[in-house]
Amino acid sequence: MNIRFLEESETQKGNPEKTEQKTTAGIFSLETAHTLYQMKVDEQGVLLHLYYGQKTDEDMSYRVCLFDRGFSGNPYEMRLTRGYSLDTLPQEYAGRGVGDFRVSAVECVSANGSRSTDLRYVSHTIEKGHAGLTGLPYVRESDDMEVLVITMRDPVIGLRVDLNYRVYPAQDIIVRSANVINEGDMPLVLEKAASACVDFLYGNFDVLHFHGRHCMERVAERVRLPKGITSFGSRRGMSSHHHNPFVVLMDRHATENTGDCYGCMLMYSGNHLEELEVDQTGSTRLVSGIHPDGFRWTLEAGEAFQTPEAILSYSRAGLNQLSHQYHDLIRDLVIDQKWQTQARPVLINSWEAAYFDFDADKILRFAAAAREMGIEMLVLDDGWFGKRDDDSSGLGDWVVNEKKLGCPMKELSEKIHALGMHFGLWFEPEMVSEDSDLYRLHPDWALCDPDRKPILSRNQLVLDMGRPEVVDYIFESMCRVLDAARIEYVKWDFNRSIANCYSGALPPERQGEAAHRFMLGTYELLERLTSRYPSLLIEGCSGGGGRFDAGMLFYCPQIWCSDDTDPVERLEIQRGTSYGYPVSAMGAHVSASPNHQTGRRTALSTRGIIAQAGTFGYELNPEKLTDEEKTEIRQQMEDQHRYADLIAHGDYYRLTEMDDGDDYEAWMFVSKDQSEALVSFVMTHVRANGQVPCVRLQGLRPNGKYQLDGTEKHLSGAALMHGGVVFPDIYGDYPAKQIYLKLIK
Ligand code: DGJ
């Protein structure tokens, strides 16, 4: 069993004063291969957090010391024990207004206006397996998983919370969520319902978070946690380019390969908040969930609210190990099983090649030229539907513009298939243009405040996905296009943040539900499409990587990483993304030089090596390539086939420390059996008469001998990991090198 509950009475058998005691107090131990997560129900029924970290066999409750701290009050029943305060005890799901002044996990207003919530343990169940959440994405079932549900209750307001813990032993992952139920007779208004709350009694932490902007997503930044509250989040109606719903708490001395690291990843694509509070005692509380700002969910008697899942993981060996745990989980249990083994097609996308300026002949010429170089799929991006020659019109009118194309989509798709290629199409399902038939017919289907002009962004409005009729309409119009032609891939875009998040379908007092209902509608649409077209590959996208999160990955096994296709910029974006997400999830393409976003010139080889650390593809006009470039692309395609499996399924290591001033970036993939590896190296600043870069490898068999491809050299894993590999003869702008290693004995 990986989940155990040891009743306190059992632990106290030797104590004569306690033998008569009938209590449900006890210790929960959740074990994974290397970690222990321990909680205690104390005699007041408060659920305390005892420990999360490297596995031990002990009862860790000795870590909790009662200490009378001024201005930290006591629950009434503990008024004589002044050291007992909810303000200083480590808790699993802290309420508000009852003596804990730190950030809370749940906030609720009852019918009489009281804002206090005090949850106490009622019961628990431990089971094998689980059915998954309804309406929300979830981490799928594994053979060895177990589920603990702890029921907590506040009898005064009739609020029940079922805390759900799913333990994935092999992956060293614990998934948390909460189901909040109104068991009283009067309505309750939920103002906050976090997915996870974890108290770290001891330790001094840095936080690694991932901020950014359009065209520069998930920049990793490590900051020392100050006393007080540090928070990251999004109120844009999307997980956002600006703050990813993933944070890592790290020991201040931790590095890529050493030290304690705790990850918390929210499986959600909408508004989110990650709060870290270092309190008066130096303890750190981490709370993650739907952003409470603007959130107000009315629970009528008997109604329940399910939070999204938060995926927790701990590594004692630094960030690379933590990343492997998340990568394995996402590859094995988040993305749909069929995409775990099936190779993703290498695609060419029409966007940077043609933008809105194309017809079927041009697209066919692209396809033919691309096929000749071995590329496997043509994706027709924005502009094929309604009235859409720029970004000012047409969204919502998912009807093929045969006049612009010059033929029906069926004909184009058949011609592309006749070349031996797959075919993919762009959609932006959740949006509508003011200048569209859909908006003219249903202006009320767009989110917008009454009596105000809408905030426009890229000339578009956002559909109210919380309305079932909107989801039905978009589903049916997408199906009409998908049924009429052979389409194996959809790029699912989302090109603005949501402002005016007001739904005409909800009464005034329920407007605080609109943003989450929007997400539920989007997830339902994705669910219906993936069920109806089980072999359709959906690539998520949001002006690049504005919705790069585990929620979208449940439906879309890959997500376009950024609209910035400059390879040098991509080094930072892809590195930041790699902390939580596997490279098999990151759409990365070779684009033209000079680059369309930065004007920077780079070698085709550099662009190829960097795009290879993702789901590989091209985003350029193949007709403009020279013969020499075409030959090089043919070689890239051969390399891609040779390394695709290693890249998609191997362990990924960052070989440089963050912000350490190196003039290069390096990373490697090592197969799970350590029999092969691929090292990639990019010089970001070539210096005259500079030091020869030497990169120490990771993850190899120390006693194994590896052959360095293309040379006669055989070196031991120990030499490669401790002595490193050297890259002499580096010259030019952003030169890149790749070394393939094969275990020979
Ligand atoms: C934003 C995407 O990220 C681009 O790749 C492209 O699809 C455009 N939208 C099309 O409008």
mmCIF file of N, CA and C and ligand atoms in Angstrom, residues 214 349 351 356 381-383 388 391 426 428 458 491 493-495 541-545 560 562-563 619, ligand 1:
data_model
loop_
_atom_site.group_PDB
_atom_site.id
_atom_site.type_symbol
_atom_site.label_atom_id
_atom_site.label_comp_id
_atom_site.label_asym_id
_atom_site.label_seq_id
_atom_site.Cartn_x
_atom_site.Cartn_y
_atom_site.Cartn_z
ATOM 1 N N HIS A 214 3.960 37.996 -24.934
ATOM 2 C CA HIS A 214 3.818 37.423 -26.269
ATOM 3 C C HIS A 214 5.185 37.448 -26.948
ATOM 4 N N ASN A 349 4.248 24.620 -41.924
ATOM 5 C CA ASN A 349 3.090 25.474 -41.662
ATOM 6 C C ASN A 349 3.149 26.687 -42.587
ATOM 7 N N TRP A 351 2.017 29.724 -42.204
ATOM 8 C CA TRP A 351 1.876 31.079 -41.654
ATOM 9 C C TRP A 351 3.008 32.005 -42.072
ATOM 10 N N PHE A 356 -1.698 35.734 -44.861
ATOM 11 C CA PHE A 356 -3.071 35.569 -45.378
ATOM 12 C C PHE A 356 -3.107 35.467 -46.910
ATOM 13 N N ASP A 381 -2.599 27.462 -42.376
ATOM 14 C CA ASP A 381 -2.854 28.306 -41.200
ATOM 15 C C ASP A 381 -4.017 29.260 -41.476
ATOM 16 N N ASP A 382 -4.092 30.298 -40.714
ATOM 17 C CA ASP A 382 -5.172 31.285 -40.733
ATOM 18 C C ASP A 382 -5.466 31.803 -42.153
ATOM 19 N N GLY A 383 -6.766 32.026 -42.443
ATOM 20 C CA GLY A 383 -7.124 32.730 -43.683
ATOM 21 C C GLY A 383 -7.926 31.930 -44.689
ATOM 22 N N ARG A 388 -11.623 36.531 -44.742
ATOM 23 C CA ARG A 388 -10.445 36.563 -43.865
ATOM 24 C C ARG A 388 -9.181 36.784 -44.692
ATOM 25 N N ASP A 391 -6.516 40.230 -40.235
ATOM 26 C CA ASP A 391 -7.076 39.775 -38.952
ATOM 27 C C ASP A 391 -8.270 40.601 -38.484
ATOM 28 N N TRP A 426 -5.953 25.241 -39.546
ATOM 29 C CA TRP A 426 -5.981 26.160 -38.393
ATOM 30 C C TRP A 426 -7.414 26.529 -38.023
ATOM 31 N N GLU A 428 -9.609 28.950 -34.798
ATOM 32 C CA GLU A 428 -9.550 29.704 -33.546
ATOM 33 C C GLU A 428 -10.959 29.674 -32.947
ATOM 34 N N ARG A 458 -6.558 42.398 -31.231
ATOM 35 C CA ARG A 458 -6.419 41.832 -32.590
ATOM 36 C C ARG A 458 -7.764 41.913 -33.320
ATOM 37 N N LYS A 491 -4.715 22.969 -35.757
ATOM 38 C CA LYS A 491 -4.000 23.915 -34.892
ATOM 39 C C LYS A 491 -5.066 24.769 -34.224
ATOM 40 N N ASP A 493 -5.982 27.761 -32.091
ATOM 41 C CA ASP A 493 -5.373 29.028 -31.674
ATOM 42 C C ASP A 493 -6.282 29.797 -30.712
ATOM 43 N N PHE A 494 -5.733 30.806 -30.069
ATOM 44 C CA PHE A 494 -6.472 31.629 -29.090
ATOM 45 C C PHE A 494 -5.676 32.923 -28.958
ATOM 46 N N ASN A 495 -6.133 33.974 -29.635
ATOM 47 C CA ASN A 495 -5.247 35.120 -29.861
ATOM 48 C C ASN A 495 -5.545 36.391 -29.089
ATOM 49 N N CYS A 541 -2.360 26.232 -29.251
ATOM 50 C CA CYS A 541 -1.638 27.440 -29.621
ATOM 51 C C CYS A 541 -2.409 28.604 -29.010
ATOM 52 N N SER A 542 -1.694 29.644 -28.661
ATOM 53 C CA SER A 542 -2.388 30.842 -28.207
ATOM 54 C C SER A 542 -1.445 31.988 -28.479
ATOM 55 N N GLY A 543 -1.501 32.496 -29.719
ATOM 56 C CA GLY A 543 -0.508 33.497 -30.114
ATOM 57 C C GLY A 543 0.863 32.983 -29.716
ATOM 58 N N GLY A 544 1.160 31.746 -30.131
ATOM 59 C CA GLY A 544 2.347 31.040 -29.628
ATOM 60 C C GLY A 544 1.958 30.276 -28.385
ATOM 61 N N GLY A 545 2.675 30.515 -27.282
ATOM 62 C CA GLY A 545 2.497 29.674 -26.100
ATOM 63 C C GLY A 545 1.763 30.344 -24.969
ATOM 64 N N TRP A 560 2.120 24.874 -29.695
ATOM 65 C CA TRP A 560 3.065 25.788 -30.357
ATOM 66 C C TRP A 560 3.693 26.656 -29.268
ATOM 67 N N SER A 562 5.893 29.253 -29.140
ATOM 68 C CA SER A 562 5.973 30.719 -29.168
ATOM 69 C C SER A 562 5.821 31.222 -30.593
ATOM 70 N N ASP A 563 5.299 32.429 -30.748
ATOM 71 C CA ASP A 563 5.284 33.064 -32.067
ATOM 72 C C ASP A 563 6.658 33.605 -32.421
ATOM 73 N N GLU A 619 8.543 26.381 -41.009
ATOM 74 C CA GLU A 619 7.642 27.538 -41.052
ATOM 75 C C GLU A 619 8.286 28.546 -41.988
HETATM 76 C C1 DGJ B 1 -0.980 33.097 -33.840
HETATM 77 C C2 DGJ B 1 -0.213 31.839 -34.005
HETATM 78 O O1 DGJ B 1 0.649 31.623 -32.962
HETATM 79 C C3 DGJ B 1 0.494 31.869 -35.348
HETATM 80 O O2 DGJ B 1 1.316 30.757 -35.486
HETATM 81 C C4 DGJ B 1 -0.542 31.933 -36.415
HETATM 82 O O3 DGJ B 1 -1.311 30.775 -36.407
HETATM 83 C C5 DGJ B 1 -1.411 33.153 -36.229
HETATM 84 N N1 DGJ B 1 -1.948 33.231 -34.900
HETATM 85 C C6 DGJ B 1 -2.538 33.162 -37.217
HETATM 86 O O4 DGJ B 1 -3.427 34.155 -37.000
#
